[in-house]
PDB file of N, CA and C in Angstrom:
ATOM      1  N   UNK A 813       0.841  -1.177   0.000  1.00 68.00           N
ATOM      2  CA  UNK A 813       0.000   0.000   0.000  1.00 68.00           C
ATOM      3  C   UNK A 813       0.888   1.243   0.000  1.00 68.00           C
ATOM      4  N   UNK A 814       0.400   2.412  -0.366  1.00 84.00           N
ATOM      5  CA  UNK A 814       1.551   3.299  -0.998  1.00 84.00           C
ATOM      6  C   UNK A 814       1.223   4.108   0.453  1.00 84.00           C
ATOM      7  N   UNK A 815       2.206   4.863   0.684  1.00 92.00           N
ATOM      8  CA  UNK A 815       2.376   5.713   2.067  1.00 92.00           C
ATOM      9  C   UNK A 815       2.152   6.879   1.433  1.00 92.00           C
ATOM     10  N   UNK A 816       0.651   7.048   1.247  1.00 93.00           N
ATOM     11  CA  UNK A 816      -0.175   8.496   0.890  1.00 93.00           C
ATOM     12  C   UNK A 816      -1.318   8.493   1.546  1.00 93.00           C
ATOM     13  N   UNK A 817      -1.516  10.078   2.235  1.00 93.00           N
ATOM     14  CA  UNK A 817      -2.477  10.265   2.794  1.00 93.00           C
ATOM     15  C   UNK A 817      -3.739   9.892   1.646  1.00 93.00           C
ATOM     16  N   UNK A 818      -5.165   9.363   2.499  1.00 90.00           N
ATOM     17  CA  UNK A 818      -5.956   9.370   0.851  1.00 90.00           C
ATOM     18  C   UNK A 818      -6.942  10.661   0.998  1.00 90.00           C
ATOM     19  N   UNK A 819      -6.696  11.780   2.009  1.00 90.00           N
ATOM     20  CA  UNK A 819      -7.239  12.820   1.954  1.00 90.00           C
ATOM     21  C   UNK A 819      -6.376  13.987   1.372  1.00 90.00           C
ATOM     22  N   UNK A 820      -5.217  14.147   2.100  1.00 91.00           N
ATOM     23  CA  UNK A 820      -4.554  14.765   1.202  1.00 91.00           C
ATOM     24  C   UNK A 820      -3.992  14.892   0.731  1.00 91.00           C
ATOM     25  N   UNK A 821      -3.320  13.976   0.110  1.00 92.00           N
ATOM     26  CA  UNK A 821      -2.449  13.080  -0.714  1.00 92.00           C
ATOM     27  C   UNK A 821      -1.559  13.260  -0.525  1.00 92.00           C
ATOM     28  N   UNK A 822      -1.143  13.576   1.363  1.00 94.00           N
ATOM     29  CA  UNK A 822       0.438  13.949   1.596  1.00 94.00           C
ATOM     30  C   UNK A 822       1.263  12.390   1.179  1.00 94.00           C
ATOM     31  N   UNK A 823       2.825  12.636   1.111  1.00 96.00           N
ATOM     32  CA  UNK A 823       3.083  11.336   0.441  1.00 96.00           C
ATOM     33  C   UNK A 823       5.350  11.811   1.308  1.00 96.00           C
ATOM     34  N   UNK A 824       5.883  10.800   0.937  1.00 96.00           N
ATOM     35  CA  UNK A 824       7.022  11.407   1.479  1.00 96.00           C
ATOM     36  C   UNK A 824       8.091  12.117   1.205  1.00 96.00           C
ATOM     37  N   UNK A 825       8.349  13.082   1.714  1.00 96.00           N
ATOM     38  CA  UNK A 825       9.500  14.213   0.839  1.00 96.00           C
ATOM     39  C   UNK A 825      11.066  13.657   1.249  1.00 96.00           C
ATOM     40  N   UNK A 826      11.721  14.287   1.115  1.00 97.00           N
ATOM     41  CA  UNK A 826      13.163  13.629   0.568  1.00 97.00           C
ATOM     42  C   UNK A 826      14.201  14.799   0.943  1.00 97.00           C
ATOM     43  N   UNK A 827      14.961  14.206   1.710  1.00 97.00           N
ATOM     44  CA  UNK A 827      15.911  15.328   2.315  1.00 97.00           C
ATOM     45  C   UNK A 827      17.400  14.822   2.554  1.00 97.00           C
ATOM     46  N   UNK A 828      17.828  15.697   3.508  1.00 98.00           N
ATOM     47  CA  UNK A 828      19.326  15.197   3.684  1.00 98.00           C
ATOM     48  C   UNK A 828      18.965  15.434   5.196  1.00 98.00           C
ATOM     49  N   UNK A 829      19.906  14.288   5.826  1.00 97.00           N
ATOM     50  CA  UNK A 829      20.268  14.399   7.401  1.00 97.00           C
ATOM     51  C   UNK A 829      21.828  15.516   7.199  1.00 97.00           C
ATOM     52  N   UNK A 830      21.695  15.870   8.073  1.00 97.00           N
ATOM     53  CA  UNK A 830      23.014  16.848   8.517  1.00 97.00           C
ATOM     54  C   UNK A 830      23.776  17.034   9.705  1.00 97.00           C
ATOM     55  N   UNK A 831      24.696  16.330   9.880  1.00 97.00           N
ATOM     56  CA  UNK A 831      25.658  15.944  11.014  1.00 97.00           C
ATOM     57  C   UNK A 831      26.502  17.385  11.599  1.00 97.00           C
ATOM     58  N   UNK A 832      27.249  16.943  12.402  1.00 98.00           N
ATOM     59  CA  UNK A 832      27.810  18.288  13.208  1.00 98.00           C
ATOM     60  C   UNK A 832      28.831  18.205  12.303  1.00 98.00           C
ATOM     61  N   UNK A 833      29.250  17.760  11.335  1.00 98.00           N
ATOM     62  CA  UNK A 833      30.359  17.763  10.870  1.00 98.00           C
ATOM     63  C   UNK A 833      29.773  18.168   9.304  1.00 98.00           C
ATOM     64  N   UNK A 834      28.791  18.712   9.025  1.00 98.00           N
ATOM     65  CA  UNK A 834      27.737  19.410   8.113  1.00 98.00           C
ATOM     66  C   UNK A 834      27.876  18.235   6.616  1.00 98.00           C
ATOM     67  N   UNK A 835      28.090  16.809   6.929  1.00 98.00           N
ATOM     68  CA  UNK A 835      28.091  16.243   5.982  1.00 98.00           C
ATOM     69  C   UNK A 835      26.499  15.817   6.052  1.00 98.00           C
ATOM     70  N   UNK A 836      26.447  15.348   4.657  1.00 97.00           N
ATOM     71  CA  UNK A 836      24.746  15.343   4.070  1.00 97.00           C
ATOM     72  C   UNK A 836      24.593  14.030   3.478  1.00 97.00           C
ATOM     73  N   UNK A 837      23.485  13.133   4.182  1.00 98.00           N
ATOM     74  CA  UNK A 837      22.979  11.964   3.508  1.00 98.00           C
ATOM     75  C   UNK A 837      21.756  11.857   3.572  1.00 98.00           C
ATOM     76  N   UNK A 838      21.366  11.155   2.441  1.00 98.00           N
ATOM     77  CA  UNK A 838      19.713  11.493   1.911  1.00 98.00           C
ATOM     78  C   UNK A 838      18.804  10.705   3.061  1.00 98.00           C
ATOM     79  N   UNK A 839      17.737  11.421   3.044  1.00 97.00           N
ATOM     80  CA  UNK A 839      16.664  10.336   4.048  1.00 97.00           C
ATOM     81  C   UNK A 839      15.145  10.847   3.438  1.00 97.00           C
ATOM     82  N   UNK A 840      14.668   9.943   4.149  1.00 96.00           N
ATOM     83  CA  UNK A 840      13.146  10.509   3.994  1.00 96.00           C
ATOM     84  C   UNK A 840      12.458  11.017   5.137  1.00 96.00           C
ATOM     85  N   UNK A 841      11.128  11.878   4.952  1.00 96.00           N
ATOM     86  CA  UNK A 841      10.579  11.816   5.608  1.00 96.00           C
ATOM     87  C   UNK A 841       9.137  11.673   5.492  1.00 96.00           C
ATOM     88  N   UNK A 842       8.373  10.709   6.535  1.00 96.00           N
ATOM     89  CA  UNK A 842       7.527  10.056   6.092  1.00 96.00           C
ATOM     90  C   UNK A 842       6.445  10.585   6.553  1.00 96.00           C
ATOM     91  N   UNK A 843       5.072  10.445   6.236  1.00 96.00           N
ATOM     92  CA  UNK A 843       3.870  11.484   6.703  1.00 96.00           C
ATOM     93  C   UNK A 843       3.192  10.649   7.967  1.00 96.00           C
ATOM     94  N   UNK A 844       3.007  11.419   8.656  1.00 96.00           N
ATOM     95  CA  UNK A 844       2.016  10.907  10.198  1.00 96.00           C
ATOM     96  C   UNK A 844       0.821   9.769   9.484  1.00 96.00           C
ATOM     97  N   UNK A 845       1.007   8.775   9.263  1.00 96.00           N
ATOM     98  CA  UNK A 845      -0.174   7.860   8.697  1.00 96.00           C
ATOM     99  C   UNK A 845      -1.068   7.351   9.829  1.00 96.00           C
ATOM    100  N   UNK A 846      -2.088   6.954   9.937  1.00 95.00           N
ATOM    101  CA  UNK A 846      -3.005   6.339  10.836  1.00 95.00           C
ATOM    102  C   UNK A 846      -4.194   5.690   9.933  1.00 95.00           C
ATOM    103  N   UNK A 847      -3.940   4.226  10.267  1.00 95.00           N
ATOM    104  CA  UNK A 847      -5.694   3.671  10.088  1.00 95.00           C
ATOM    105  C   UNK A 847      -6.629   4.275  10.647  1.00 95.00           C
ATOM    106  N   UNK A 848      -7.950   4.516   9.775  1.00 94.00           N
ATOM    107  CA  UNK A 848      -8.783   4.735  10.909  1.00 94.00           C
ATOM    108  C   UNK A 848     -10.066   4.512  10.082  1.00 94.00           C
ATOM    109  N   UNK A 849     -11.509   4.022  10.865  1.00 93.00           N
ATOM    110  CA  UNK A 849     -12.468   3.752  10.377  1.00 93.00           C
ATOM    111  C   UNK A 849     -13.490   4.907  11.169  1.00 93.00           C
ATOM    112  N   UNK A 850     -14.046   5.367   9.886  1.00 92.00           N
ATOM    113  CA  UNK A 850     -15.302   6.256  10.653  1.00 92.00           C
ATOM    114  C   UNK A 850     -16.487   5.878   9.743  1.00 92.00           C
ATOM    115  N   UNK A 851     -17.381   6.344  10.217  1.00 91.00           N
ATOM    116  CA  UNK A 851     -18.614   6.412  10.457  1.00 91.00           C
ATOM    117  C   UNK A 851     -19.479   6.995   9.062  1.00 91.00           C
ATOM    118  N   UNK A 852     -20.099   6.674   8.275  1.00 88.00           N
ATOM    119  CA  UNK A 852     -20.763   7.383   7.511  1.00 88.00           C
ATOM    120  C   UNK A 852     -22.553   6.835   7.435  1.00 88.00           C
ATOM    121  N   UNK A 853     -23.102   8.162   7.979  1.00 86.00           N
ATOM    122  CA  UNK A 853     -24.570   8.383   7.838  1.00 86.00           C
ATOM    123  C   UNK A 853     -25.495   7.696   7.174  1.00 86.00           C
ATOM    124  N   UNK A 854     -25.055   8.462   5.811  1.00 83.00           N
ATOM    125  CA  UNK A 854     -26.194   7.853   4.576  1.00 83.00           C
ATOM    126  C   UNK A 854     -26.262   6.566   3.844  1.00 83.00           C
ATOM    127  N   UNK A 855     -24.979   5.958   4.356  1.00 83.00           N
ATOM    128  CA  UNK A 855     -25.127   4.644   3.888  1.00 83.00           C
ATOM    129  C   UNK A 855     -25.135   3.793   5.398  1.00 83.00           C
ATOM    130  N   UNK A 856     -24.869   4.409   6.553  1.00 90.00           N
ATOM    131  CA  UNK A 856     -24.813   3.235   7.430  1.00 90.00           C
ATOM    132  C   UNK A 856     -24.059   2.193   7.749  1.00 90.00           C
ATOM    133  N   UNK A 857     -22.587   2.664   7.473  1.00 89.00           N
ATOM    134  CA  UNK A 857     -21.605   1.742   7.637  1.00 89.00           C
ATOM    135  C   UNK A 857     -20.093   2.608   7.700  1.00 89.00           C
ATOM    136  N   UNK A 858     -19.196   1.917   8.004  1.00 90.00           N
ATOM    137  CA  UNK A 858     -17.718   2.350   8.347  1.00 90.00           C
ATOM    138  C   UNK A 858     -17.356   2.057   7.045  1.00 90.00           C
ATOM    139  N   UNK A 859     -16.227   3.588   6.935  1.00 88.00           N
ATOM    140  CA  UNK A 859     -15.086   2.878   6.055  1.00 88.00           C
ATOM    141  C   UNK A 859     -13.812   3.328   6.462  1.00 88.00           C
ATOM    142  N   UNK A 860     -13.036   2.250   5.649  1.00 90.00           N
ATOM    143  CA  UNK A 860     -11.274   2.759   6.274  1.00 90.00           C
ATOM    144  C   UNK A 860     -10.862   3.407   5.994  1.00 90.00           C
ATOM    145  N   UNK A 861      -9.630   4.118   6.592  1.00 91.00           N
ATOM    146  CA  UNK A 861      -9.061   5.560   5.588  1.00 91.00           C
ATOM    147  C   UNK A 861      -7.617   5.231   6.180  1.00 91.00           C
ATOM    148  N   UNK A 862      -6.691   5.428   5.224  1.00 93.00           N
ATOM    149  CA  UNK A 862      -4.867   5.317   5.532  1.00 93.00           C
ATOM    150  C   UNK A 862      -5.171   7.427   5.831  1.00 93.00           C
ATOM    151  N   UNK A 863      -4.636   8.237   6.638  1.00 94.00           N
ATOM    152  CA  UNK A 863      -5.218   9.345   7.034  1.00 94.00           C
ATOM    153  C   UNK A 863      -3.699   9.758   7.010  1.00 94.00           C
ATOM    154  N   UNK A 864      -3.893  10.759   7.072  1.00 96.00           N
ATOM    155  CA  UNK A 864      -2.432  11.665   8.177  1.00 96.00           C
ATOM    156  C   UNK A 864      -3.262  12.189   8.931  1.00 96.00           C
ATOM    157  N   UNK A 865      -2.846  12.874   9.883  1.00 95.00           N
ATOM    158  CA  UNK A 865      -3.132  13.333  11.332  1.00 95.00           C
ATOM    159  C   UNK A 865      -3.501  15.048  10.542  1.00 95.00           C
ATOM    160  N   UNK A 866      -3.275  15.488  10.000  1.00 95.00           N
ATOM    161  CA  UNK A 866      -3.444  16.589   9.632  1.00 95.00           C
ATOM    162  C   UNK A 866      -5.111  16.454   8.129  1.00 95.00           C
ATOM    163  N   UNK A 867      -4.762  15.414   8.471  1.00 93.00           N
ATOM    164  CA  UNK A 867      -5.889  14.897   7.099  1.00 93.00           C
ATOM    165  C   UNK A 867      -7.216  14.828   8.144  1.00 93.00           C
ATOM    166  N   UNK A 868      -7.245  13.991   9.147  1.00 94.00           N
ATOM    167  CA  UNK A 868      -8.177  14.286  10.366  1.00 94.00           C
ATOM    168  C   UNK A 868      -8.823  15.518  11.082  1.00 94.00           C
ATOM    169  N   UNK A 869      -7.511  16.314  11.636  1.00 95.00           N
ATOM    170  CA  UNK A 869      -8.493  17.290  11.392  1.00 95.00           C
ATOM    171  C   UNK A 869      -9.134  18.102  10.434  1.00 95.00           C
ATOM    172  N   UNK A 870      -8.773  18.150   9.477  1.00 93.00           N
ATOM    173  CA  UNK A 870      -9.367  18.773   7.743  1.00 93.00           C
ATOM    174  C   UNK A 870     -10.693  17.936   8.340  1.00 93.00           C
ATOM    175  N   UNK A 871     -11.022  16.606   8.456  1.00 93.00           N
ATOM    176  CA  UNK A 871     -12.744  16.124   8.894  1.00 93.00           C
ATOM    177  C   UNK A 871     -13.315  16.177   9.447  1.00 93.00           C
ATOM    178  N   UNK A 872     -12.229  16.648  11.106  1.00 93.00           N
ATOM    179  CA  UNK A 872     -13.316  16.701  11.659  1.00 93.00           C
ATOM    180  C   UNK A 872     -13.787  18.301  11.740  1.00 93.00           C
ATOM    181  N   UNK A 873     -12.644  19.520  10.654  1.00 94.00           N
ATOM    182  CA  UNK A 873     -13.171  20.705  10.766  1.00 94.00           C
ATOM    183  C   UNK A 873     -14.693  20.753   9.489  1.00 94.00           C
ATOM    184  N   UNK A 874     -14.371  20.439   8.674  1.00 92.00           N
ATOM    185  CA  UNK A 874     -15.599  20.060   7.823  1.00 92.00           C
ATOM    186  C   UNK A 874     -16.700  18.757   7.690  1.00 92.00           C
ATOM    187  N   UNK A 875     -15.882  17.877   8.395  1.00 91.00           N
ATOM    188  CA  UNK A 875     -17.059  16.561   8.453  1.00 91.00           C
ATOM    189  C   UNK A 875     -16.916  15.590   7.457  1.00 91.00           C
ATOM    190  N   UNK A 876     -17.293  14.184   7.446  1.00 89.00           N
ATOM    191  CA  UNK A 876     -16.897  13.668   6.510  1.00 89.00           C
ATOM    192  C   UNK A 876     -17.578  13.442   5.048  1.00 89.00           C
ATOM    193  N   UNK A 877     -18.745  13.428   4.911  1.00 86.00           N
ATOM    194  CA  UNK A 877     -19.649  13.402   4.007  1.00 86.00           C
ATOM    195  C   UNK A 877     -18.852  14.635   3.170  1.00 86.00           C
ATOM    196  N   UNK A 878     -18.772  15.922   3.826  1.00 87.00           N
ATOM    197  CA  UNK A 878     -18.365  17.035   2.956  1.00 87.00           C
ATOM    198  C   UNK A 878     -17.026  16.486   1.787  1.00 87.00           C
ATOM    199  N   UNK A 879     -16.150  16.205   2.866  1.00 87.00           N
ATOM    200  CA  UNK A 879     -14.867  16.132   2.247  1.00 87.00           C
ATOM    201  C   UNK A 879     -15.161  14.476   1.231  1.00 87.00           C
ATOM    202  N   UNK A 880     -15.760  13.404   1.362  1.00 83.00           N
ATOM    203  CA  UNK A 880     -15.838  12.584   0.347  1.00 83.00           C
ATOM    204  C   UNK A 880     -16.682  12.930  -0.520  1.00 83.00           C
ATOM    205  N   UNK A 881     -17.650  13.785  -0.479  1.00 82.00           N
ATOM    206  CA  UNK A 881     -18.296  14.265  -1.752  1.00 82.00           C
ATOM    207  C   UNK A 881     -17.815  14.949  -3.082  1.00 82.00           C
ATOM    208  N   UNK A 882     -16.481  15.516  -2.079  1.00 81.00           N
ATOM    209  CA  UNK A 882     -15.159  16.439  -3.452  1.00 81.00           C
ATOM    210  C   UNK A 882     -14.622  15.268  -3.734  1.00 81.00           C
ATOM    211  N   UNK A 883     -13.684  14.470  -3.174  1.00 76.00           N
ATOM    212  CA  UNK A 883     -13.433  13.516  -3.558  1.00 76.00           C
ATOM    213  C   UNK A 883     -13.819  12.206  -4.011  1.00 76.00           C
ATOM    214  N   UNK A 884     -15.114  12.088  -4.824  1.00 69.00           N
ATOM    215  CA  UNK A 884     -15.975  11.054  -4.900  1.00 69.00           C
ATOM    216  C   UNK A 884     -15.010   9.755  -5.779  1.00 69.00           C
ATOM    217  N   UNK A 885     -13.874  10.012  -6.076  1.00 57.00           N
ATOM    218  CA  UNK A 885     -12.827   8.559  -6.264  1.00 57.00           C
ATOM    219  C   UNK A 885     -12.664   7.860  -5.336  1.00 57.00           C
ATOM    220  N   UNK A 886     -12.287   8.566  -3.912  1.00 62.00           N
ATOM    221  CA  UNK A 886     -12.356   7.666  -2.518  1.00 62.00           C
ATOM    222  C   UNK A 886     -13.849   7.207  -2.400  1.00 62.00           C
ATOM    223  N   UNK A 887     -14.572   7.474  -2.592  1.00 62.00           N
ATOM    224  CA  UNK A 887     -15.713   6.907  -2.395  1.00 62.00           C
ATOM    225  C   UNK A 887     -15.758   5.613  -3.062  1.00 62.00           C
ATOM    226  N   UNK A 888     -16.133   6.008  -4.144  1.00 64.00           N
ATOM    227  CA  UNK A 888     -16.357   5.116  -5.293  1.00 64.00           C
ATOM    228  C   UNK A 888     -15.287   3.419  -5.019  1.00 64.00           C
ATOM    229  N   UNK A 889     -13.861   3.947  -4.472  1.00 63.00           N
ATOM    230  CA  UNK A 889     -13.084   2.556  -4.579  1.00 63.00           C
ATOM    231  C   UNK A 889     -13.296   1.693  -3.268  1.00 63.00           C
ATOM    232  N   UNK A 890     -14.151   2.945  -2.078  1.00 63.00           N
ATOM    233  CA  UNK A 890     -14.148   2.443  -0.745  1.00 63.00           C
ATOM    234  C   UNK A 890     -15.875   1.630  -0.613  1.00 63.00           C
ATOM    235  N   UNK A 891     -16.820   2.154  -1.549  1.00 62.00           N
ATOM    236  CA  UNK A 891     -17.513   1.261  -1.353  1.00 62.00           C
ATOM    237  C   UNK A 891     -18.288   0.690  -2.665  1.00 62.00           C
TER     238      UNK A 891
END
């Protein structure tokens, strides 16, 4: 499974570590991921979401129905 938020399609950026000795080797860095199953109304059932933590609150400031209605691809593959 690919390490992307499926709300906001954070995904992982690419950097350098930097030592006291200011030498530079590549790393990543990876996005706050969390399973999580919530709740939806109109159909009456849970679905899963791979989330970031910043993708969460984006739902719970707008709700979830809102935010899968823009995105009706997550919908569509989740149920």
């Amino acid at each position: 499974m690919a390490k992307k938020c499926q709300v906001t399609y954070k995904k992982p950026m690419q950097g350098n570590n930097v030592s006291h000795s200011n030498r530079k080797t590549r790393r990543r860095f990876m996005p706050n991921l969390q399973n999580h199953r919530f709740w939806i109304n109109n159909k009456n059932r849970y679905i899963k979401l791979r989330i970031s933590t910043k993708g969460m609150r984006i739902l719970d400031k707008y709700g979830i129905e809102k935010i899968l209605n823009k995105k009706k691809i997550i919908l569509d593959k989740l149920l």
